[in-house]
Amino acid sequence: MTTPVETYRPEPRSLPAREAIPPRYTWDLTAICRDWDEWKRQYDEVNAAIDAFKSRQGTLSRGPAELLGAFRAMDAMGALSYRVWYFASLAYDQDQRNNEINARRQQVQILFAREQQAGAWFNPELLAMPLETVRGWLDSNDELAVYRFAIESLFHEQEHVLDEQGERLMSFAGRFNSVPHDSYAALTTADMKFPSITLAGGERVMLSYGQYRALLETNRKQEDRAAAYRAFHQSFADNQNTYAALYNGVLQRDWFHARARGYATTLDAALHGNSIPTSVVENLIAATRTGVAPLQRYHRLRRRVLGVETYRLFDLALPLVQHDARYPYDEVGDWVVDSVAPLGPAYQRQVGRAFRENWIDVYENAGKRSGAYSAPVYGAHPYMLLNYNETLDAVFTLAHEMGHSMHTLLSHESQPFVYAGYTIFVAEVPSTLNEALFLDLMLERATSREERAVLLQHAIDSIAGTFYTQVLFADFELQAHRLVEQDQPVTAETLNELYARLLREYYGDVIDEEPLSRVTWARIPHFFNSPYYVYQYATCFASTARLMQDLRAPATREQAVARYLSLLRAGGSDYPMTLLARAGVDLSRPETVSAVAAELDTLVGRLEHELAQL
Ligand SMILES: [Zn+2]
């Protein structure tokens, strides 16, 4: 006798209690810890390991055995910490109203702070040894040689560390580092006065960030979108001199750090840690600028299809086709497995496990954390949190998080603990690649022109938004930093002019000018919080486009799959540029970046074709 499978679909606009959702749609955390008793035992074990690690202080220079012992102790402690942290943290995210679990989660955070303090001696003590001595040990001791990259990269980072007096001064100055972005945060959240507007239909709307975005994406009346856009940007224009002063603070701070530590430029300073040549960012920008034609082609198409006389930045988010298909989770799971067939049966089986073995927490429930993520639980397997609501976005989010999870899985099973994690510079490659494969499958299976058009627009918007917009941002940051590096003044007017020029250079005359668009820089939190960060989304996108070219072509597929899977298995065992080069991606070449423009051009051509026949 077979037990009937209990299916479940969420009711729109209702928020069930967690108990109402059948267990097969919730994750099973027992792969991390059987229960809270086991968790407590592991917690105590980490606690004891922290004390034991402290006693190793002062022993590293005795010889390779002591150094190896310390590395292994650190790994064991780290691996166990993953389980202790994620068991509490994932359980908390199921229902964040649970105070008892929240307390346990905070207990782990306190434990980690202790772990950090107890291990603070390690890097300075290792770095105090002559690199030649350590290299000699690495050459003569195979077990220690595993840690070669970890050690070499630590010494590499050390190149720009100052003498004791210098570091002391830097640590005093460090207290000012967060002032520009703390002030920015205060101005844009705590002290922000959101404007209100009256829509054409007489309705009054307060433009919070969420409301503003929703209005641009759904409101079919151009005058309403214009009113929202203008009111929203006017609130930034009203304080533009303050925003410019804060951004000047960011630029001056970055230039101070670069010069104090002996870097030629702020970009050099930002890229040194991951050992990325500055030519990668310069090439990204230059090659994207020569590849703006498909972006402009897309906007010309949008302008025509929307039938608007003027086409401005507030017309960019509106869907071209209305098609409200629902995608039940029970069907989509099989599609996600099918979509990765080009990566081979072994990879496909692993993806299937995620569904069968309850790695995914699918639906929203009362108290659950919002959004989506993939959690890399070392020693167990990756877990995925979703708030699956049957929309197209939710389907692609699932494919995206599955990409992260497979990266984690392959890296964890192939690498020693020390290299199991990977940097952001490669992290978004598998997630966007899984999305690209999924799109291919969905397009193949789509049954109507409307559905194909919606899918194509989804893919195009993600290239326009994730790739081109992020490169434009990177371009802005680089030019703004160069102003201070060349002793040029930074005022609201300089920044406005810079931004307006970039809009013209990327969009040409396809988008009509809108005076308030010049202040857009003031509302981009990344500029103030994490300079030289967003370009990595774009380089990941370019890497994926390049890899997909070889994966789609039958002649190159087999080799491309092997190279790609070895990139995932490599985890963080080398610098990202080296790992990507081994997978066949050279980000210093213009062709790699122009793969995105080529992909966009193909997609826009297909969309034009579908729309012409609707
Ligand atoms: Zn991601």
Coordinates of C-alpha atoms and ligand atoms in Angstrom, one line a residue:
M1 CA 0.0 0.0 0.0
T2 CA 1.3 3.4 -0.9
T3 CA 0.7 6.4 1.4
P4 CA -0.9 9.3 -0.5
V5 CA 1.5 12.3 -1.0
E6 CA 0.1 15.3 0.8
T7 CA 0.2 18.3 -1.5
Y8 CA 0.0 21.8 -0.3
R9 CA -0.2 25.2 -2.0
P10 CA -0.2 28.5 -0.3
E11 CA -3.4 30.6 -0.3
P12 CA -2.7 34.1 -1.7
R13 CA -2.7 36.8 1.0
S14 CA -2.8 34.4 3.9
L15 CA -0.1 33.6 6.4
P16 CA -0.3 30.1 7.8
A17 CA 1.1 28.9 11.1
R18 CA 4.2 26.8 10.6
E19 CA 2.4 23.6 11.9
A20 CA -0.1 24.0 9.0
I21 CA 2.5 23.3 6.4
P22 CA 3.2 19.6 5.6
P23 CA 6.7 18.5 6.7
R24 CA 7.8 17.6 3.2
Y25 CA 7.9 21.3 2.4
T26 CA 10.0 22.2 5.5
W27 CA 13.7 21.6 6.0
D28 CA 14.9 18.8 8.2
L29 CA 17.6 20.2 10.5
T30 CA 18.5 16.8 12.1
A31 CA 21.4 16.4 9.6
I32 CA 23.1 19.2 11.6
C33 CA 22.1 18.1 15.1
R34 CA 19.7 15.4 16.2
D35 CA 18.2 17.7 18.9
W36 CA 19.0 20.5 21.2
D37 CA 20.8 18.1 23.6
E38 CA 23.3 17.3 20.8
W39 CA 23.5 20.9 20.0
K40 CA 24.4 21.7 23.6
R41 CA 27.1 19.0 23.6
Q42 CA 28.7 20.5 20.5
Y43 CA 28.4 24.0 21.9
D44 CA 30.4 22.8 25.0
E45 CA 32.9 21.2 22.7
V46 CA 33.6 24.4 20.8
N47 CA 33.8 26.2 24.2
A48 CA 36.5 23.7 25.4
A49 CA 38.4 23.9 22.0
I50 CA 38.6 27.7 22.4
D51 CA 40.4 27.4 25.7
A52 CA 42.7 24.7 24.3
F53 CA 43.6 26.9 21.4
K54 CA 44.7 29.7 23.6
S55 CA 47.3 27.5 25.1
R56 CA 49.0 27.1 21.7
Q57 CA 50.1 30.7 21.8
G58 CA 53.9 31.1 21.4
T59 CA 54.4 27.6 20.0
L60 CA 54.3 28.2 16.2
S61 CA 57.9 29.0 15.7
R62 CA 58.9 25.6 17.3
G63 CA 58.5 23.8 14.0
P64 CA 56.2 22.5 11.3
A65 CA 54.4 20.0 13.6
E66 CA 53.3 22.8 16.0
L67 CA 52.2 25.0 13.1
L68 CA 50.2 22.1 11.5
G69 CA 48.7 21.2 14.9
A70 CA 47.5 24.8 15.3
F71 CA 46.0 24.9 11.8
R72 CA 44.2 21.6 12.4
A73 CA 42.9 22.7 15.8
M74 CA 41.5 25.9 14.2
D75 CA 39.8 23.8 11.4
A76 CA 38.2 21.4 13.8
M77 CA 36.9 24.3 15.9
G78 CA 35.7 26.1 12.7
A79 CA 33.9 23.1 11.4
L80 CA 32.1 22.5 14.6
S81 CA 31.2 26.1 14.9
Y82 CA 29.3 25.9 11.6
R83 CA 27.0 23.3 13.0
V84 CA 26.5 25.0 16.3
W85 CA 25.7 28.3 14.5
Y86 CA 23.5 27.1 11.8
F87 CA 21.4 24.8 13.9
A88 CA 20.4 27.7 16.1
S89 CA 20.2 30.3 13.3
L90 CA 18.1 28.2 10.9
A91 CA 15.8 27.2 13.7
Y92 CA 15.4 30.8 14.5
D93 CA 14.6 31.8 10.9
Q94 CA 11.7 29.4 10.9
D95 CA 9.9 31.6 13.4
Q96 CA 11.7 34.6 14.6
R97 CA 9.2 35.2 17.3
N98 CA 10.7 32.3 19.3
N99 CA 12.6 34.0 22.1
E100 CA 14.1 30.8 23.5
I101 CA 15.8 30.0 20.2
N102 CA 16.8 33.6 19.7
A103 CA 18.6 33.4 23.0
R104 CA 20.5 30.3 21.9
R105 CA 21.4 32.0 18.7
Q106 CA 22.8 35.0 20.6
Q107 CA 24.6 32.6 22.9
V108 CA 26.5 31.3 19.8
Q109 CA 27.3 34.9 18.7
I110 CA 28.9 35.5 22.1
L111 CA 30.8 32.2 21.8
F112 CA 32.1 33.4 18.4
A113 CA 33.3 36.7 19.8
R114 CA 35.2 34.6 22.4
E115 CA 36.6 32.4 19.7
Q116 CA 37.8 35.4 17.8
Q117 CA 39.6 36.9 20.8
A118 CA 41.1 33.6 21.7
G119 CA 42.6 33.2 18.2
A120 CA 43.7 36.8 17.7
W121 CA 47.3 35.9 18.4
F122 CA 47.6 33.4 15.5
N123 CA 48.0 35.7 12.4
P124 CA 50.5 38.1 14.0
E125 CA 52.6 35.2 15.4
L126 CA 52.7 33.4 12.0
L127 CA 53.5 36.7 10.2
A128 CA 56.3 37.4 12.6
M129 CA 58.2 34.4 11.2
P130 CA 60.4 34.8 8.1
L131 CA 58.4 33.7 5.1
E132 CA 61.4 31.7 3.9
T133 CA 61.4 29.6 7.0
V134 CA 57.7 28.8 6.6
R135 CA 58.2 28.0 2.9
G136 CA 60.9 25.6 3.9
W137 CA 58.5 23.8 6.2
L138 CA 55.8 23.7 3.5
D139 CA 58.3 22.1 1.1
S140 CA 59.3 19.4 3.6
N141 CA 56.0 18.6 5.2
D142 CA 53.2 17.3 2.9
E143 CA 50.5 17.6 5.5
L144 CA 51.4 21.2 6.2
A145 CA 51.6 21.9 2.5
V146 CA 47.8 21.7 2.3
Y147 CA 47.9 25.1 4.0
R148 CA 50.3 26.7 1.5
F149 CA 47.7 29.0 -0.2
A150 CA 46.2 30.0 3.2
I151 CA 49.7 31.0 4.4
E152 CA 50.9 32.6 1.2
S153 CA 47.8 34.8 0.9
L154 CA 48.1 35.9 4.6
F155 CA 51.7 37.0 3.8
H156 CA 50.4 38.7 0.6
E157 CA 47.9 40.7 2.6
Q158 CA 50.7 41.6 5.0
E159 CA 52.6 43.5 2.3
H160 CA 50.7 46.7 3.1
V161 CA 50.6 46.4 6.8
L162 CA 52.6 49.2 8.5
D163 CA 55.1 49.0 11.4
E164 CA 53.7 49.0 14.9
Q165 CA 53.6 52.8 15.2
G166 CA 51.9 53.1 11.9
E167 CA 49.3 50.5 12.7
R168 CA 48.6 52.2 16.0
L169 CA 47.9 55.5 14.2
M170 CA 45.7 53.6 11.7
S171 CA 43.7 52.0 14.5
F172 CA 43.0 55.5 16.0
A173 CA 41.9 56.7 12.6
G174 CA 39.8 53.6 12.2
R175 CA 37.2 55.1 14.5
F176 CA 36.2 57.6 11.8
N177 CA 35.9 55.1 9.0
S178 CA 32.2 54.5 9.4
V179 CA 31.2 58.1 9.9
P180 CA 30.2 58.8 6.3
H181 CA 28.1 55.7 5.9
D182 CA 26.5 56.0 9.4
S183 CA 25.5 59.5 8.6
Y184 CA 24.2 58.4 5.2
A185 CA 22.2 55.7 6.9
A186 CA 20.8 58.1 9.4
L187 CA 19.8 60.6 6.7
T188 CA 18.2 58.0 4.4
T189 CA 16.4 55.9 7.0
A190 CA 16.0 57.4 10.6
D191 CA 15.8 61.0 9.5
M192 CA 14.2 60.4 6.0
K193 CA 10.9 62.1 5.3
F194 CA 9.3 60.1 2.6
P195 CA 7.3 62.4 0.2
S196 CA 3.7 61.8 -0.5
I197 CA 2.0 62.3 -3.9
T198 CA -1.5 62.3 -5.3
L199 CA -2.1 59.9 -8.1
A200 CA -4.2 60.8 -11.2
G201 CA -7.1 58.9 -9.7
G202 CA -7.0 61.1 -6.6
E203 CA -5.4 58.5 -4.3
R204 CA -2.7 59.7 -1.9
V205 CA 0.4 57.6 -1.6
M206 CA 3.4 57.9 0.7
L207 CA 6.6 56.9 -1.2
S208 CA 8.5 54.6 1.1
Y209 CA 11.2 52.6 -0.8
G210 CA 8.9 49.6 -1.2
Q211 CA 5.9 51.7 -2.3
Y212 CA 8.0 53.6 -4.8
R213 CA 9.4 50.5 -6.4
A214 CA 6.0 48.8 -6.6
L215 CA 4.5 51.9 -8.2
L216 CA 7.1 52.0 -11.0
E217 CA 6.7 48.3 -11.6
T218 CA 2.9 48.2 -11.7
N219 CA 1.3 51.6 -12.4
R220 CA 0.4 51.8 -16.1
K221 CA -0.2 55.6 -16.0
Q222 CA 3.0 57.4 -17.0
E223 CA 2.0 60.6 -15.2
D224 CA 1.7 58.7 -11.9
R225 CA 5.2 57.1 -12.5
A226 CA 6.6 60.5 -13.3
A227 CA 5.1 62.1 -10.2
A228 CA 6.5 59.3 -8.0
Y229 CA 9.9 59.4 -9.6
R230 CA 10.2 63.2 -9.4
A231 CA 9.0 63.4 -5.8
F232 CA 11.3 60.6 -4.7
H233 CA 14.4 62.1 -6.4
Q234 CA 13.5 65.6 -5.3
S235 CA 13.9 64.5 -1.7
F236 CA 17.5 63.6 -2.6
A237 CA 18.0 66.7 -4.6
D238 CA 16.9 68.8 -1.7
N239 CA 19.8 67.5 0.4
Q240 CA 22.3 67.1 -2.5
N241 CA 25.0 69.2 -0.9
T242 CA 24.9 67.1 2.3
Y243 CA 25.0 63.9 0.2
A244 CA 28.0 65.2 -1.7
A245 CA 29.8 66.1 1.4
L246 CA 29.2 62.6 2.8
Y247 CA 30.4 61.0 -0.4
N248 CA 33.4 63.2 -0.4
G249 CA 34.1 61.7 3.1
V250 CA 34.0 58.2 1.6
L251 CA 36.4 59.2 -1.2
Q252 CA 38.8 61.0 1.1
R253 CA 38.8 58.1 3.6
D254 CA 39.6 55.6 0.8
W255 CA 42.3 57.7 -0.6
F256 CA 43.8 58.2 2.9
H257 CA 43.9 54.5 3.4
A258 CA 45.4 53.7 0.1
R259 CA 48.2 56.3 0.5
A260 CA 48.9 55.4 4.1
R261 CA 49.3 51.8 3.2
G262 CA 51.4 52.5 0.1
Y263 CA 48.9 51.7 -2.7
A264 CA 49.1 53.6 -6.0
T265 CA 45.3 54.1 -6.2
T266 CA 42.1 53.4 -4.2
L267 CA 41.3 50.7 -6.8
D268 CA 44.6 49.0 -6.1
A269 CA 43.9 49.0 -2.4
A270 CA 40.4 47.6 -2.9
L271 CA 41.6 44.7 -5.2
H272 CA 44.8 43.7 -3.4
G273 CA 43.2 41.3 -0.9
N274 CA 41.8 39.0 -3.7
S275 CA 44.8 39.7 -5.8
I276 CA 42.7 41.0 -8.7
P277 CA 44.5 43.2 -11.2
T278 CA 43.0 46.6 -11.7
S279 CA 42.9 45.9 -15.4
V280 CA 39.9 43.6 -14.7
V281 CA 37.7 46.5 -13.6
E282 CA 39.1 48.8 -16.3
N283 CA 38.5 46.1 -18.9
L284 CA 35.0 45.5 -17.6
I285 CA 34.1 49.1 -17.9
A286 CA 35.7 49.7 -21.3
A287 CA 34.3 46.5 -22.9
T288 CA 30.8 47.3 -21.5
R289 CA 30.9 50.8 -22.9
T290 CA 31.6 49.4 -26.4
G291 CA 28.7 46.9 -25.9
V292 CA 25.9 49.3 -25.1
A293 CA 24.1 48.8 -28.5
P294 CA 22.0 45.8 -27.4
L295 CA 20.9 47.7 -24.2
Q296 CA 19.8 50.6 -26.4
R297 CA 18.1 48.3 -28.8
Y298 CA 16.1 46.8 -25.9
H299 CA 15.0 50.3 -24.7
R300 CA 14.0 51.3 -28.2
L301 CA 11.8 48.2 -28.3
R302 CA 10.3 49.0 -24.9
R303 CA 9.6 52.6 -26.0
R304 CA 7.8 51.3 -29.1
V305 CA 5.8 48.6 -27.3
L306 CA 4.8 50.8 -24.4
G307 CA 3.6 53.3 -27.0
V308 CA 4.9 56.3 -25.0
E309 CA 5.8 59.6 -26.5
T310 CA 8.6 60.2 -24.1
Y311 CA 10.5 57.4 -22.5
R312 CA 12.3 58.1 -19.3
L313 CA 14.0 56.3 -16.4
F314 CA 10.6 55.8 -14.7
D315 CA 9.4 53.8 -17.6
L316 CA 12.1 51.1 -17.3
A317 CA 10.5 48.8 -14.7
L318 CA 7.1 48.3 -16.3
P319 CA 6.4 44.8 -17.7
L320 CA 5.8 44.7 -21.5
V321 CA 3.3 41.8 -21.3
Q322 CA 0.7 41.0 -18.7
H323 CA 0.8 37.3 -17.9
D324 CA 0.1 36.1 -14.4
A325 CA 1.0 32.4 -14.6
R326 CA 1.3 30.5 -11.3
Y327 CA 4.1 28.0 -10.9
P328 CA 3.2 25.3 -8.3
Y329 CA 6.2 24.1 -6.3
D330 CA 5.5 20.4 -6.9
E331 CA 5.9 20.9 -10.6
V332 CA 8.8 23.3 -10.5
G333 CA 11.1 20.9 -8.6
D334 CA 11.2 18.5 -11.5
W335 CA 12.0 21.4 -13.9
V336 CA 14.9 22.5 -11.8
V337 CA 16.3 19.0 -11.9
D338 CA 15.7 18.8 -15.6
S339 CA 17.3 22.2 -16.3
V340 CA 20.7 21.1 -15.0
A341 CA 20.9 18.1 -17.3
P342 CA 23.7 19.8 -19.4
L343 CA 25.9 19.6 -16.3
G344 CA 25.7 15.8 -16.2
P345 CA 23.8 13.0 -14.3
A346 CA 25.9 13.3 -11.1
Y347 CA 25.2 17.0 -10.7
Q348 CA 21.5 16.3 -11.5
R349 CA 21.3 13.6 -8.9
Q350 CA 22.7 16.0 -6.3
V351 CA 20.0 18.6 -7.2
G352 CA 17.4 15.9 -6.8
R353 CA 18.6 15.1 -3.3
A354 CA 17.9 18.7 -2.2
F355 CA 14.2 18.1 -2.9
R356 CA 14.0 14.5 -1.6
E357 CA 16.0 15.0 1.5
N358 CA 14.3 18.2 2.8
W359 CA 17.1 20.7 2.3
I360 CA 14.6 23.4 1.4
D361 CA 12.2 25.3 3.6
V362 CA 9.7 26.3 1.0
Y363 CA 6.7 28.4 2.0
E364 CA 6.2 31.5 4.1
N365 CA 4.7 31.0 7.5
A366 CA 4.0 33.3 10.5
G367 CA 7.2 34.6 12.0
K368 CA 9.5 33.2 9.2
R369 CA 12.4 35.3 7.9
S370 CA 11.7 37.0 4.6
G371 CA 13.7 36.7 1.4
A372 CA 15.8 33.7 0.3
Y373 CA 19.2 32.3 1.0
S374 CA 21.4 29.2 0.8
A375 CA 23.2 28.3 4.0
P376 CA 26.5 26.5 3.7
V377 CA 26.4 24.1 6.7
Y378 CA 29.8 22.5 6.8
G379 CA 29.6 18.8 8.0
A380 CA 26.0 18.5 7.0
H381 CA 24.7 19.8 3.6
P382 CA 23.5 23.2 2.3
Y383 CA 20.1 24.4 3.4
M384 CA 17.8 26.7 1.4
L385 CA 15.3 29.1 2.9
L386 CA 12.6 30.4 0.4
N387 CA 9.4 32.2 0.7
Y388 CA 8.0 30.5 -2.4
N389 CA 4.9 32.3 -3.7
E390 CA 4.4 30.6 -7.1
T391 CA 5.5 33.7 -9.1
L392 CA 8.1 33.6 -11.9
D393 CA 10.5 35.5 -9.6
A394 CA 10.1 32.8 -7.0
V395 CA 10.9 30.1 -9.5
F396 CA 14.1 31.8 -10.6
T397 CA 15.1 32.5 -7.0
L398 CA 14.8 28.7 -6.4
A399 CA 17.1 28.0 -9.4
H400 CA 19.5 30.7 -8.1
E401 CA 19.8 29.4 -4.6
M402 CA 20.2 25.9 -5.9
G403 CA 23.3 27.1 -7.8
H404 CA 24.8 28.4 -4.5
S405 CA 23.9 25.2 -2.8
M406 CA 25.6 23.0 -5.4
H407 CA 28.7 25.1 -5.3
T408 CA 28.7 24.6 -1.5
L409 CA 28.1 20.9 -1.8
L410 CA 30.9 20.3 -4.3
S411 CA 33.3 22.6 -2.6
H412 CA 32.7 21.0 0.8
E413 CA 33.1 17.5 -0.4
S414 CA 36.3 18.2 -2.3
Q415 CA 38.2 20.7 -0.2
P416 CA 39.7 20.6 3.3
F417 CA 37.9 22.9 5.7
V418 CA 40.3 25.8 5.3
Y419 CA 39.3 26.2 1.6
A420 CA 35.6 25.1 1.8
G421 CA 34.3 28.7 1.6
Y422 CA 34.5 30.8 -1.5
T423 CA 34.7 34.6 -2.2
I424 CA 31.9 36.8 -3.6
F425 CA 34.0 37.2 -6.7
V426 CA 33.1 33.6 -7.8
A427 CA 29.9 33.1 -5.6
E428 CA 27.4 34.5 -8.1
V429 CA 28.7 32.5 -11.0
P430 CA 26.9 29.2 -10.2
S431 CA 23.8 30.9 -9.1
T432 CA 23.4 33.0 -12.3
L433 CA 24.5 30.0 -14.4
N434 CA 21.7 27.9 -12.9
E435 CA 19.3 30.7 -13.7
A436 CA 20.5 30.8 -17.3
L437 CA 20.1 27.0 -17.7
F438 CA 16.7 27.2 -16.1
L439 CA 15.7 30.0 -18.6
D440 CA 16.8 27.8 -21.5
L441 CA 14.5 25.0 -20.3
M442 CA 11.5 27.2 -19.5
L443 CA 11.8 28.8 -23.0
E444 CA 11.9 25.4 -24.6
R445 CA 8.8 24.3 -22.7
A446 CA 6.8 27.5 -22.8
T447 CA 3.4 26.9 -24.5
S448 CA 2.4 30.4 -25.4
R449 CA 3.9 33.5 -27.0
E450 CA 2.9 35.5 -23.9
E451 CA 4.8 33.1 -21.6
R452 CA 7.9 33.2 -23.8
A453 CA 7.8 37.0 -23.9
V454 CA 7.6 37.2 -20.1
L455 CA 10.5 34.8 -19.7
L456 CA 12.6 36.7 -22.2
Q457 CA 11.9 40.0 -20.5
H458 CA 12.8 38.5 -17.2
A459 CA 16.2 37.4 -18.5
I460 CA 16.8 40.7 -20.3
D461 CA 15.9 42.8 -17.3
S462 CA 18.3 40.8 -15.2
I463 CA 21.1 41.6 -17.6
A464 CA 20.1 45.2 -17.9
G465 CA 19.7 45.6 -14.1
T466 CA 22.4 43.3 -12.8
F467 CA 25.1 43.8 -15.4
Y468 CA 24.8 47.2 -17.2
T469 CA 23.5 49.1 -14.2
Q470 CA 26.3 47.7 -11.9
V471 CA 29.0 48.5 -14.5
L472 CA 27.6 52.0 -14.7
F473 CA 27.9 52.2 -10.9
A474 CA 31.4 50.9 -11.0
D475 CA 32.3 53.4 -13.7
F476 CA 30.9 56.2 -11.4
E477 CA 32.8 55.0 -8.4
L478 CA 36.0 54.8 -10.2
Q479 CA 35.8 58.2 -11.8
A480 CA 34.7 59.8 -8.5
H481 CA 37.7 58.2 -6.6
R482 CA 40.0 59.5 -9.4
L483 CA 38.7 63.0 -8.7
V484 CA 40.2 63.0 -5.2
E485 CA 43.3 61.1 -6.4
Q486 CA 43.9 63.9 -8.8
D487 CA 43.2 66.6 -6.2
Q488 CA 40.0 67.7 -7.9
P489 CA 37.1 69.2 -5.9
V490 CA 34.1 67.0 -5.2
T491 CA 30.8 68.9 -5.1
A492 CA 27.2 68.1 -5.7
E493 CA 27.5 69.7 -9.2
T494 CA 30.6 67.6 -10.1
L495 CA 28.8 64.3 -9.1
N496 CA 25.6 65.3 -10.8
E497 CA 27.5 66.1 -14.0
L498 CA 29.4 62.8 -13.8
Y499 CA 26.2 60.8 -13.4
A500 CA 24.3 62.6 -16.1
R501 CA 27.3 62.0 -18.5
L502 CA 27.3 58.3 -17.7
L503 CA 23.5 58.0 -18.4
R504 CA 24.1 59.6 -21.8
E505 CA 27.0 57.4 -22.5
Y506 CA 25.2 54.1 -21.6
Y507 CA 21.7 54.9 -22.9
G508 CA 22.5 57.2 -25.7
D509 CA 19.4 59.2 -26.8
V510 CA 17.1 56.2 -26.3
I511 CA 16.1 57.5 -22.9
D512 CA 14.9 61.1 -22.8
E513 CA 16.7 63.3 -20.3
E514 CA 15.1 63.9 -17.0
P515 CA 16.9 66.7 -15.0
L516 CA 16.4 64.9 -11.6
S517 CA 18.1 61.7 -12.8
R518 CA 21.5 63.5 -12.2
V519 CA 21.1 63.0 -8.4
T520 CA 20.6 59.3 -8.7
W521 CA 24.1 58.7 -7.2
A522 CA 22.8 60.1 -3.9
R523 CA 20.3 57.2 -3.4
I524 CA 22.7 54.3 -4.1
P525 CA 23.6 52.9 -0.6
H526 CA 26.4 50.8 -2.0
F527 CA 28.4 54.0 -2.9
F528 CA 28.4 55.0 0.7
N529 CA 28.6 51.6 2.4
S530 CA 30.9 49.4 0.3
P531 CA 32.9 51.1 -2.4
Y532 CA 34.3 49.0 -5.2
Y533 CA 31.9 46.1 -4.4
V534 CA 29.2 46.1 -7.0
Y535 CA 31.5 45.4 -10.0
Q536 CA 31.7 41.8 -8.8
Y537 CA 28.1 41.2 -9.7
A538 CA 29.0 42.3 -13.2
T539 CA 32.2 40.2 -13.5
C540 CA 30.2 37.1 -12.2
F541 CA 27.6 37.8 -14.9
A542 CA 30.3 38.1 -17.6
S543 CA 31.9 34.8 -16.4
T544 CA 28.5 33.1 -16.6
A545 CA 27.8 34.4 -20.1
R546 CA 31.2 33.2 -21.2
L547 CA 30.7 29.7 -19.6
M548 CA 27.2 29.4 -21.1
Q549 CA 28.6 30.0 -24.6
D550 CA 30.7 26.8 -24.3
L551 CA 28.0 24.9 -22.4
R552 CA 25.4 25.5 -25.2
A553 CA 27.6 24.5 -28.0
P554 CA 27.7 20.6 -28.4
A555 CA 31.3 20.7 -29.7
T556 CA 32.7 22.3 -26.5
R557 CA 30.2 21.1 -24.0
E558 CA 31.9 18.1 -22.5
Q559 CA 35.1 19.9 -21.7
A560 CA 33.3 23.0 -20.6
V561 CA 31.3 21.0 -18.1
A562 CA 34.4 19.4 -16.7
R563 CA 36.1 22.7 -16.3
Y564 CA 33.1 24.3 -14.7
L565 CA 32.6 21.5 -12.2
S566 CA 36.2 21.8 -11.2
L567 CA 35.7 25.5 -10.5
L568 CA 32.9 24.6 -8.1
R569 CA 34.9 21.8 -6.5
A570 CA 37.9 24.2 -6.1
G571 CA 36.0 26.3 -3.4
G572 CA 38.4 28.9 -2.1
S573 CA 41.6 27.0 -2.7
D574 CA 43.2 29.8 -4.8
Y575 CA 42.7 33.4 -5.9
P576 CA 39.4 33.8 -7.8
M577 CA 41.1 35.0 -11.0
T578 CA 43.2 31.8 -11.0
L579 CA 40.2 29.6 -10.4
L580 CA 38.2 31.3 -13.2
A581 CA 41.1 31.1 -15.6
R582 CA 41.2 27.3 -15.1
A583 CA 37.5 27.2 -15.9
G584 CA 38.3 29.0 -19.2
V585 CA 37.2 32.5 -18.1
D586 CA 39.7 35.3 -18.5
L587 CA 38.2 38.5 -17.2
S588 CA 41.1 40.6 -18.4
R589 CA 40.0 40.0 -22.0
P590 CA 37.4 42.2 -23.7
E591 CA 35.8 39.0 -25.3
T592 CA 34.7 37.7 -21.9
V593 CA 32.8 40.8 -21.1
S594 CA 31.3 41.2 -24.6
A595 CA 29.8 37.7 -24.2
V596 CA 27.1 39.5 -22.1
A597 CA 26.3 42.0 -24.9
A598 CA 26.1 39.1 -27.4
E599 CA 23.7 37.2 -25.1
L600 CA 21.6 40.3 -24.6
D601 CA 21.4 41.0 -28.3
T602 CA 20.2 37.4 -29.0
L603 CA 17.5 37.7 -26.2
V604 CA 16.3 41.1 -27.5
G605 CA 16.0 39.7 -31.0
R606 CA 13.9 36.8 -29.7
L607 CA 11.7 39.2 -27.7
E608 CA 11.2 41.4 -30.7
H609 CA 10.1 38.3 -32.7
E610 CA 7.7 37.1 -30.0
L611 CA 6.1 40.6 -29.5
A612 CA 5.7 41.2 -33.2
Q613 CA 3.3 38.2 -33.4
L614 CA 1.3 38.8 -30.2
Ligands
ZN1 ZN 23.2 34.9 -5.0

